[in-house]
Protein backbone atom coordinates (compact mmCIF):
# COMPACT_ATOMS: atom_id res chain seq x y z
CA UNK A 1 0.00 0.00 0.00
CA UNK A 2 1.05 3.56 -0.61
CA UNK A 3 2.09 5.90 2.20
CA UNK A 4 -1.11 7.95 1.95
CA UNK A 5 -3.23 4.79 2.22
CA UNK A 6 -1.37 3.71 5.36
CA UNK A 7 -1.85 7.18 6.83
CA UNK A 8 -5.58 7.04 6.06
CA UNK A 9 -5.94 3.54 7.55
CA UNK A 10 -3.96 4.74 10.58
CA UNK A 11 -6.14 7.83 11.00
CA UNK A 12 -9.25 5.66 10.90
CA UNK A 13 -7.72 3.28 13.45
CA UNK A 14 -7.04 6.28 15.68
CA UNK A 15 -10.61 7.50 15.27
CA UNK A 16 -11.91 4.04 16.23
CA UNK A 17 -9.76 4.03 19.38
CA UNK A 18 -11.07 7.50 20.25
CA UNK A 19 -14.62 6.35 19.53
CA UNK A 20 -14.28 3.79 22.32
CA UNK A 21 -12.97 6.50 24.69
CA UNK A 22 -9.59 4.84 25.13
CA UNK A 23 -7.78 7.95 24.00
CA UNK A 24 -8.85 11.45 22.95
CA UNK A 25 -9.05 12.02 19.21
CA UNK A 26 -6.33 14.71 19.19
CA UNK A 27 -3.89 12.17 20.66
CA UNK A 28 -5.19 8.99 19.12
CA UNK A 29 -5.10 9.98 15.45
CA UNK A 30 -1.48 11.15 15.22
CA UNK A 31 -0.24 8.23 17.32
CA UNK A 32 -2.14 5.73 15.17
CA UNK A 33 -0.87 7.38 11.99
CA UNK A 34 2.66 7.08 13.36
CA UNK A 35 2.03 3.47 14.33
CA UNK A 36 0.78 2.82 10.81
CA UNK A 37 4.20 3.78 9.43
CA UNK A 38 6.23 1.56 11.77
CA UNK A 39 5.99 -1.82 9.97
CA UNK A 40 7.67 -0.43 6.85
CA UNK A 41 10.82 0.30 8.85
CA UNK A 42 11.93 -2.89 7.09
CA UNK A 43 12.19 -1.00 3.79
CA UNK A 44 15.07 1.50 3.40
CA UNK A 45 13.08 3.54 0.87
CA UNK A 46 9.88 3.81 2.90
CA UNK A 47 8.88 7.08 4.60
CA UNK A 48 10.20 5.88 7.97
CA UNK A 49 12.92 3.56 6.67
CA UNK A 50 14.61 6.32 4.68
CA UNK A 51 14.94 8.38 7.87
CA UNK A 52 16.57 5.59 9.86
CA UNK A 53 18.45 3.98 6.98
CA UNK A 54 21.10 2.05 8.93
CA UNK A 55 18.38 0.40 10.99
CA UNK A 56 16.03 -0.21 8.05
CA UNK A 57 18.84 -1.60 5.92
CA UNK A 58 19.81 -4.01 8.68
CA UNK A 59 16.21 -5.14 9.22
CA UNK A 60 15.74 -5.55 5.46
CA UNK A 61 18.88 -7.69 5.18
CA UNK A 62 18.05 -9.89 8.16
CA UNK A 63 14.27 -10.28 7.78
CA UNK A 64 13.40 -8.90 4.33
CA UNK A 65 10.55 -6.55 3.45
CA UNK A 66 7.22 -7.75 4.81
CA UNK A 67 8.92 -10.17 7.15
CA UNK A 68 9.04 -9.94 10.94
CA UNK A 69 7.76 -6.35 11.13
CA UNK A 70 4.57 -7.36 9.34
CA UNK A 71 3.60 -10.03 11.86
CA UNK A 72 1.69 -10.45 15.09
CA UNK A 73 5.01 -11.30 16.73
CA UNK A 74 6.14 -7.74 15.96
CA UNK A 75 2.97 -6.36 17.55
CA UNK A 76 3.73 -8.36 20.70
CA UNK A 77 7.39 -7.32 20.58
CA UNK A 78 6.51 -3.65 20.20
CA UNK A 79 4.06 -3.89 23.09
CA UNK A 80 6.66 -5.57 25.26
CA UNK A 81 9.33 -3.02 24.30
CA UNK A 82 7.12 0.01 25.02
CA UNK A 83 5.93 -1.43 28.33
CA UNK A 84 9.46 -2.17 29.48
CA UNK A 85 11.00 1.08 28.23
CA UNK A 86 8.31 3.00 30.11
CA UNK A 87 8.67 0.90 33.26
CA UNK A 88 5.06 -0.25 32.69
CA UNK A 89 3.95 3.38 32.94
CA UNK A 90 2.87 3.86 29.34
CA UNK A 91 -0.78 4.87 29.33
CA UNK A 92 -3.32 2.81 27.45
CA UNK A 93 -4.33 6.09 25.80
CA UNK A 94 -0.87 6.09 24.18
CA UNK A 95 -0.29 2.37 23.65
CA UNK A 96 -3.70 1.53 22.18
CA UNK A 97 -3.60 4.00 19.26
CA UNK A 98 0.00 3.09 18.44
CA UNK A 99 -0.88 -0.60 18.27
CA UNK A 100 -4.14 0.09 16.42
CA UNK A 101 -2.19 2.04 13.82
CA UNK A 102 0.37 -0.73 13.55
CA UNK A 103 -2.40 -3.30 13.08
CA UNK A 104 -4.06 -1.07 10.48
CA UNK A 105 -0.87 -1.31 8.43
CA UNK A 106 -0.98 -5.12 8.59
CA UNK A 107 -4.65 -5.04 7.60
CA UNK A 108 -3.96 -2.71 4.68
CA UNK A 109 -1.03 -4.78 3.40
CA UNK A 110 -3.23 -7.85 3.78
CA UNK A 111 -5.41 -6.28 1.12
CA UNK A 112 -2.59 -6.55 -1.44
CA UNK A 113 -1.77 -9.64 -3.52
CA UNK A 114 1.52 -10.11 -1.60
CA UNK A 115 -0.31 -10.29 1.73
CA UNK A 116 1.47 -10.28 5.08
CA UNK A 117 3.24 -13.07 6.99
CA UNK A 118 0.98 -12.55 9.99
CA UNK A 119 2.24 -15.69 11.72
CA UNK A 120 5.93 -15.10 10.99
CA UNK A 121 8.31 -17.02 11.24
CA UNK A 122 5.78 -19.15 9.36
CA UNK A 123 6.04 -17.36 6.04
CA UNK A 124 2.59 -18.19 4.73
CA UNK A 125 1.13 -14.92 3.46
CA UNK A 126 -2.24 -13.91 4.85
CA UNK A 127 -4.36 -11.87 2.48
CA UNK A 128 -7.97 -11.03 1.92
CA UNK A 129 -9.83 -12.84 -0.88
CA UNK A 130 -10.26 -9.51 -2.67
CA UNK A 131 -6.96 -7.68 -3.14
CA UNK A 132 -5.79 -4.41 -4.69
CA UNK A 133 -2.40 -3.75 -6.25
CA UNK A 134 -0.23 -1.11 -4.59
CA UNK A 135 -0.57 2.23 -6.36
CA UNK A 136 -3.50 1.10 -8.50
CA UNK A 137 -6.72 3.01 -9.07
CA UNK A 138 -8.43 0.26 -7.04
CA UNK A 139 -6.24 1.09 -4.03
CA UNK A 140 -7.10 4.77 -4.34
CA UNK A 141 -10.80 3.94 -4.60
CA UNK A 142 -10.58 1.62 -1.60
CA UNK A 143 -8.79 4.30 0.44
CA UNK A 144 -11.45 6.83 -0.54
CA UNK A 145 -14.16 4.33 0.44
CA UNK A 146 -12.47 3.89 3.84
CA UNK A 147 -12.49 7.67 4.34
CA UNK A 148 -16.14 8.01 3.32
CA UNK A 149 -17.20 4.94 5.30
CA UNK A 150 -15.42 6.01 8.47
CA UNK A 151 -16.82 9.56 8.20
CA UNK A 152 -20.30 8.11 7.78
CA UNK A 153 -19.86 5.75 10.75
CA UNK A 154 -17.77 7.88 13.09
CA UNK A 155 -18.56 11.40 11.90
CA UNK A 156 -21.83 11.89 13.82
CA UNK A 157 -20.00 11.05 17.07
CA UNK A 158 -17.55 13.96 16.83
ZN1 LIG B 1 4.07 -2.69 4.79
Coordinates of N, CA and C and ligand atoms in Angstrom, one line a residue:
X1 N 0.8 -1.2 0.0 CA 0.0 0.0 0.0 C 0.9 1.2 0.0
X2 N 0.3 2.3 -0.5 CA 1.1 3.6 -0.6 C 1.0 4.2 0.8
X3 N 2.0 5.2 0.9 CA 2.1 5.9 2.2 C 0.8 6.6 2.6
X4 N 0.1 7.2 1.6 CA -1.1 7.9 1.9 C -2.2 7.0 2.4
X5 N -2.2 5.8 1.8 CA -3.2 4.8 2.2 C -3.0 4.3 3.7
X6 N -1.7 4.1 4.0 CA -1.4 3.7 5.4 C -1.7 4.8 6.3
X7 N -1.5 6.1 5.9 CA -1.9 7.2 6.8 C -3.4 7.2 7.0
X8 N -4.1 7.0 6.0 CA -5.6 7.0 6.1 C -6.1 5.9 7.0
X9 N -5.5 4.7 6.7 CA -5.9 3.5 7.6 C -5.6 3.8 9.0
X10 N -4.4 4.4 9.2 CA -4.0 4.7 10.6 C -4.9 5.8 11.2
X11 N -5.2 6.8 10.5 CA -6.1 7.8 11.0 C -7.5 7.2 11.4
X12 N -8.0 6.3 10.6 CA -9.3 5.7 10.9 C -9.1 4.8 12.1
X13 N -8.0 4.1 12.2 CA -7.7 3.3 13.4 C -7.7 4.2 14.7
X14 N -7.1 5.3 14.6 CA -7.0 6.3 15.7 C -8.4 6.8 16.0
X15 N -9.2 7.0 15.0 CA -10.6 7.5 15.3 C -11.4 6.4 16.0
X16 N -11.2 5.2 15.6 CA -11.9 4.0 16.2 C -11.5 3.9 17.7
X17 N -10.2 4.1 18.0 CA -9.8 4.0 19.4 C -10.4 5.2 20.2
X18 N -10.4 6.4 19.6 CA -11.1 7.5 20.3 C -12.6 7.3 20.4
X19 N -13.2 6.6 19.5 CA -14.6 6.3 19.5 C -15.0 5.5 20.8
X20 N -14.0 4.6 21.1 CA -14.3 3.8 22.3 C -13.7 4.4 23.6
X21 N -13.4 5.7 23.5 CA -13.0 6.5 24.7 C -11.7 6.0 25.4
X22 N -10.9 5.3 24.6 CA -9.6 4.8 25.1 C -8.6 6.0 25.1
X23 N -8.7 6.8 24.2 CA -7.8 7.9 24.0 C -8.5 9.1 23.3
X24 N -8.2 10.3 23.6 CA -8.9 11.4 23.0 C -8.4 11.5 21.5
X25 N -9.3 12.0 20.6 CA -9.0 12.0 19.2 C -7.8 12.8 18.8
X26 N -7.5 13.9 19.5 CA -6.3 14.7 19.2 C -5.0 14.0 19.5
X27 N -5.1 13.0 20.4 CA -3.9 12.2 20.7 C -3.9 10.9 19.8
X28 N -5.1 10.3 19.7 CA -5.2 9.0 19.1 C -4.8 9.0 17.6
X29 N -5.3 10.0 16.9 CA -5.1 10.0 15.5 C -3.6 10.1 15.1
X30 N -2.9 11.1 15.6 CA -1.5 11.2 15.2 C -0.7 9.9 15.7
X31 N -1.0 9.4 16.9 CA -0.2 8.2 17.3 C -0.5 7.0 16.4
X32 N -1.8 6.9 16.0 CA -2.1 5.7 15.2 C -1.5 5.9 13.8
X33 N -1.5 7.1 13.3 CA -0.9 7.4 12.0 C 0.6 7.1 12.1
X34 N 1.3 7.4 13.2 CA 2.7 7.1 13.4 C 2.9 5.6 13.4
X35 N 2.0 4.9 14.2 CA 2.0 3.5 14.3 C 1.8 2.8 13.0
X36 N 1.0 3.4 12.1 CA 0.8 2.8 10.8 C 2.0 2.9 9.9
X37 N 3.0 3.7 10.2 CA 4.2 3.8 9.4 C 5.3 2.8 9.9
X38 N 5.2 2.4 11.2 CA 6.2 1.6 11.8 C 6.6 0.3 11.0
X39 N 5.6 -0.5 10.6 CA 6.0 -1.8 10.0 C 6.9 -1.7 8.8
X40 N 6.8 -0.6 8.0 CA 7.7 -0.4 6.9 C 9.1 0.1 7.2
X41 N 9.4 0.0 8.5 CA 10.8 0.3 8.8 C 11.7 -0.8 8.2
X42 N 11.1 -1.8 7.7 CA 11.9 -2.9 7.1 C 12.2 -2.6 5.6
X43 N 11.9 -1.4 5.2 CA 12.2 -1.0 3.8 C 13.0 0.3 3.8
X44 N 14.2 0.3 3.3 CA 15.1 1.5 3.4 C 14.5 2.7 2.6
X45 N 13.6 2.4 1.7 CA 13.1 3.5 0.9 C 11.7 4.0 1.3
X46 N 11.2 3.4 2.4 CA 9.9 3.8 2.9 C 10.0 5.2 3.6
X47 N 8.9 5.8 3.9 CA 8.9 7.1 4.6 C 9.7 7.0 5.9
X48 N 9.5 6.0 6.7 CA 10.2 5.9 8.0 C 11.6 5.3 7.7
X49 N 11.7 4.3 6.9 CA 12.9 3.6 6.7 C 14.0 4.5 6.1
X50 N 13.6 5.4 5.3 CA 14.6 6.3 4.7 C 15.2 7.3 5.7
X51 N 14.5 7.5 6.8 CA 14.9 8.4 7.9 C 15.8 7.7 8.9
X52 N 15.7 6.4 8.9 CA 16.6 5.6 9.9 C 17.3 4.5 9.1
X53 N 17.9 4.9 8.0 CA 18.5 4.0 7.0 C 19.4 2.9 7.5
X54 N 20.3 3.2 8.4 CA 21.1 2.0 8.9 C 20.2 1.0 9.6
X55 N 19.3 1.4 10.3 CA 18.4 0.4 11.0 C 17.5 -0.3 10.0
X56 N 16.9 0.4 9.0 CA 16.0 -0.2 8.1 C 16.8 -1.1 7.1
X57 N 18.0 -0.7 6.8 CA 18.8 -1.6 5.9 C 19.2 -2.9 6.6
X58 N 19.5 -2.8 7.9 CA 19.8 -4.0 8.7 C 18.6 -4.9 8.8
X59 N 17.4 -4.3 9.1 CA 16.2 -5.1 9.2 C 15.9 -5.8 7.9
X60 N 16.0 -5.0 6.8 CA 15.7 -5.6 5.5 C 16.6 -6.7 5.1
X61 N 17.9 -6.6 5.5 CA 18.9 -7.7 5.2 C 18.6 -8.9 6.0
X62 N 18.3 -8.7 7.3 CA 18.0 -9.9 8.2 C 16.7 -10.5 7.9
X63 N 15.6 -9.7 7.8 CA 14.3 -10.3 7.8 C 13.6 -10.1 6.4
X64 N 14.1 -9.2 5.6 CA 13.4 -8.9 4.3 C 12.2 -8.0 4.5
X65 N 11.7 -7.4 3.4 CA 10.6 -6.6 3.5 C 9.3 -7.4 3.6
X66 N 8.4 -7.0 4.4 CA 7.2 -7.8 4.8 C 7.6 -9.1 5.4
X67 N 8.5 -9.0 6.4 CA 8.9 -10.2 7.2 C 8.4 -10.0 8.6
X68 N 9.4 -10.0 9.5 CA 9.0 -9.9 10.9 C 8.2 -8.7 11.3
X69 N 8.5 -7.6 10.7 CA 7.8 -6.4 11.1 C 6.3 -6.3 10.7
X70 N 5.9 -7.3 9.8 CA 4.6 -7.4 9.3 C 3.9 -8.6 9.9
X71 N 4.2 -8.8 11.2 CA 3.6 -10.0 11.9 C 3.0 -9.7 13.2
X72 N 2.2 -10.6 13.7 CA 1.7 -10.5 15.1 C 2.8 -10.5 16.1
X73 N 3.9 -11.2 15.8 CA 5.0 -11.3 16.7 C 5.6 -9.9 16.9
X74 N 5.6 -9.1 15.9 CA 6.1 -7.7 16.0 C 5.2 -6.9 16.8
X75 N 3.9 -7.1 16.7 CA 3.0 -6.4 17.6 C 3.2 -6.7 19.0
X76 N 3.4 -8.0 19.3 CA 3.7 -8.4 20.7 C 5.1 -7.8 21.1
X77 N 6.1 -7.8 20.3 CA 7.4 -7.3 20.6 C 7.4 -5.8 20.8
X78 N 6.6 -5.1 20.0 CA 6.5 -3.7 20.2 C 5.8 -3.3 21.5
X79 N 4.8 -4.1 21.8 CA 4.1 -3.9 23.1 C 5.0 -4.1 24.3
X80 N 5.7 -5.2 24.2 CA 6.7 -5.6 25.3 C 7.7 -4.5 25.4
X81 N 8.3 -4.0 24.3 CA 9.3 -3.0 24.3 C 8.8 -1.7 24.9
X82 N 7.7 -1.3 24.5 CA 7.1 0.0 25.0 C 6.8 -0.1 26.5
X83 N 6.2 -1.2 26.9 CA 5.9 -1.4 28.3 C 7.2 -1.4 29.2
X84 N 8.2 -2.1 28.7 CA 9.5 -2.2 29.5 C 10.3 -0.9 29.5
X85 N 10.3 -0.2 28.3 CA 11.0 1.1 28.2 C 10.3 2.1 29.1
X86 N 9.0 2.0 29.3 CA 8.3 3.0 30.1 C 8.2 2.5 31.6
X87 N 8.8 1.4 31.9 CA 8.7 0.9 33.3 C 7.2 0.6 33.6
X88 N 6.5 0.1 32.6 CA 5.1 -0.3 32.7 C 4.2 1.0 33.0
X89 N 4.7 2.2 32.7 CA 3.9 3.4 32.9 C 3.3 4.0 31.7
X90 N 3.5 3.3 30.5 CA 2.9 3.9 29.3 C 1.4 3.7 29.5
X91 N 0.7 4.8 29.2 CA -0.8 4.9 29.3 C -1.4 4.1 28.2
X92 N -2.6 3.5 28.5 CA -3.3 2.8 27.4 C -3.8 3.8 26.4
X93 N -3.9 5.1 26.8 CA -4.3 6.1 25.8 C -3.2 6.4 24.8
X94 N -2.0 6.0 25.1 CA -0.9 6.1 24.2 C -0.6 4.8 23.5
X95 N -0.6 3.7 24.2 CA -0.3 2.4 23.6 C -1.4 1.9 22.7
X96 N -2.6 2.1 23.0 CA -3.7 1.5 22.2 C -3.7 2.1 20.8
X97 N -3.6 3.5 20.6 CA -3.6 4.0 19.3 C -2.4 3.6 18.5
X98 N -1.2 3.5 19.1 CA 0.0 3.1 18.4 C -0.2 1.7 17.9
X99 N -0.7 0.8 18.7 CA -0.9 -0.6 18.3 C -2.0 -0.7 17.2
X100 N -3.0 0.1 17.4 CA -4.1 0.1 16.4 C -3.6 0.5 15.1
X101 N -2.8 1.6 15.1 CA -2.2 2.0 13.8 C -1.3 1.0 13.2
X102 N -0.5 0.3 14.0 CA 0.4 -0.7 13.6 C -0.5 -1.8 12.9
X103 N -1.5 -2.2 13.6 CA -2.4 -3.3 13.1 C -3.1 -2.9 11.8
X104 N -3.4 -1.6 11.7 CA -4.1 -1.1 10.5 C -3.1 -1.2 9.3
X105 N -1.8 -1.1 9.5 CA -0.9 -1.3 8.4 C -0.9 -2.8 8.0
X106 N -0.9 -3.7 8.9 CA -1.0 -5.1 8.6 C -2.3 -5.4 7.8
X107 N -3.4 -4.9 8.3 CA -4.7 -5.0 7.6 C -4.6 -4.5 6.2
X108 N -4.0 -3.3 6.0 CA -4.0 -2.7 4.7 C -3.1 -3.5 3.8
X109 N -1.9 -4.0 4.2 CA -1.0 -4.8 3.4 C -1.6 -6.2 3.1
X110 N -2.5 -6.6 4.0 CA -3.2 -7.9 3.8 C -4.3 -7.7 2.7
X111 N -4.5 -6.5 2.2 CA -5.4 -6.3 1.1 C -4.7 -6.3 -0.2
X112 N -3.4 -6.5 -0.2 CA -2.6 -6.5 -1.4 C -2.3 -8.0 -1.8
X113 N -2.0 -8.3 -3.1 CA -1.8 -9.6 -3.5 C -0.6 -10.3 -2.8
X114 N 0.4 -9.5 -2.3 CA 1.5 -10.1 -1.6 C 1.1 -10.6 -0.2
X115 N 0.1 -9.9 0.4 CA -0.3 -10.3 1.7 C 0.7 -10.0 2.8
X116 N 0.5 -10.5 4.0 CA 1.5 -10.3 5.1 C 1.7 -11.6 5.8
X117 N 3.0 -11.8 6.3 CA 3.2 -13.1 7.0 C 2.8 -12.9 8.4
X118 N 1.5 -12.9 8.7 CA 1.0 -12.6 10.0 C 1.5 -13.5 11.1
X119 N 1.8 -14.7 10.7 CA 2.2 -15.7 11.7 C 3.7 -16.0 11.6
X120 N 4.5 -15.0 11.1 CA 5.9 -15.1 11.0 C 6.5 -15.7 12.3
X121 N 7.4 -16.6 12.3 CA 8.3 -17.0 11.2 C 7.7 -18.0 10.2
X122 N 6.5 -18.4 10.4 CA 5.8 -19.1 9.4 C 5.5 -18.1 8.3
X123 N 6.1 -18.4 7.1 CA 6.0 -17.4 6.0 C 4.9 -17.5 5.1
X124 N 3.8 -18.1 5.6 CA 2.6 -18.2 4.7 C 1.9 -16.8 4.7
X125 N 1.8 -16.2 3.5 CA 1.1 -14.9 3.5 C -0.4 -15.0 3.8
X126 N -0.8 -14.0 4.6 CA -2.2 -13.9 4.9 C -2.7 -12.7 4.1
X127 N -3.8 -13.0 3.3 CA -4.4 -11.9 2.5 C -5.9 -12.1 2.4
X128 N -6.5 -11.0 2.1 CA -8.0 -11.0 1.9 C -8.3 -11.6 0.6
X129 N -9.5 -12.2 0.4 CA -9.8 -12.8 -0.9 C -9.9 -11.8 -2.0
X130 N -10.2 -10.6 -1.7 CA -10.3 -9.5 -2.7 C -9.1 -8.6 -2.4
X131 N -8.2 -8.5 -3.4 CA -7.0 -7.7 -3.1 C -6.9 -6.5 -4.2
X132 N -6.1 -5.5 -3.8 CA -5.8 -4.4 -4.7 C -4.3 -4.3 -4.8
X133 N -3.8 -3.9 -6.0 CA -2.4 -3.7 -6.3 C -2.0 -2.4 -5.7
X134 N -0.8 -2.4 -5.1 CA -0.2 -1.1 -4.6 C -0.1 -0.1 -5.7
X135 N -0.7 1.1 -5.4 CA -0.6 2.2 -6.4 C -1.6 2.2 -7.4
X136 N -2.5 1.2 -7.4 CA -3.5 1.1 -8.5 C -4.7 2.0 -8.2
X137 N -5.5 2.2 -9.2 CA -6.7 3.0 -9.1 C -7.6 2.3 -8.0
X138 N -7.6 1.0 -8.0 CA -8.4 0.3 -7.0 C -8.0 0.6 -5.6
X139 N -6.7 0.7 -5.4 CA -6.2 1.1 -4.0 C -6.7 2.5 -3.7
X140 N -6.6 3.4 -4.6 CA -7.1 4.8 -4.3 C -8.6 4.8 -4.1
X141 N -9.4 4.0 -4.8 CA -10.8 3.9 -4.6 C -11.1 3.3 -3.2
X142 N -10.4 2.3 -2.9 CA -10.6 1.6 -1.6 C -10.3 2.6 -0.5
X143 N -9.2 3.3 -0.6 CA -8.8 4.3 0.4 C -9.9 5.4 0.6
X144 N -10.4 5.8 -0.6 CA -11.5 6.8 -0.5 C -12.7 6.3 0.1
X145 N -13.0 5.0 -0.2 CA -14.2 4.3 0.4 C -14.0 4.2 1.9
X146 N -12.8 4.0 2.4 CA -12.5 3.9 3.8 C -12.7 5.3 4.5
X147 N -12.3 6.3 3.8 CA -12.5 7.7 4.3 C -14.0 8.0 4.4
X148 N -14.7 7.7 3.3 CA -16.1 8.0 3.3 C -16.9 7.1 4.3
X149 N -16.5 5.8 4.4 CA -17.2 4.9 5.3 C -16.9 5.3 6.8
X150 N -15.7 5.7 7.1 CA -15.4 6.0 8.5 C -16.1 7.3 8.9
X151 N -16.1 8.3 7.9 CA -16.8 9.6 8.2 C -18.3 9.3 8.4
X152 N -18.9 8.4 7.6 CA -20.3 8.1 7.8 C -20.6 7.4 9.1
X153 N -19.7 6.5 9.5 CA -19.9 5.7 10.7 C -19.5 6.6 12.0
X154 N -18.3 7.2 11.9 CA -17.8 7.9 13.1 C -18.1 9.4 13.1
X155 N -18.4 10.0 12.0 CA -18.6 11.4 11.9 C -19.6 11.9 12.9
X156 N -20.8 11.3 12.9 CA -21.8 11.9 13.8 C -21.4 11.9 15.3
X157 N -20.4 11.1 15.7 CA -20.0 11.1 17.1 C -19.0 12.1 17.5
X158 N -18.5 12.9 16.5 CA -17.5 14.0 16.8 C -18.1 15.3 16.6
Ligands
LIG1 ZN1 4.1 -2.7 4.8

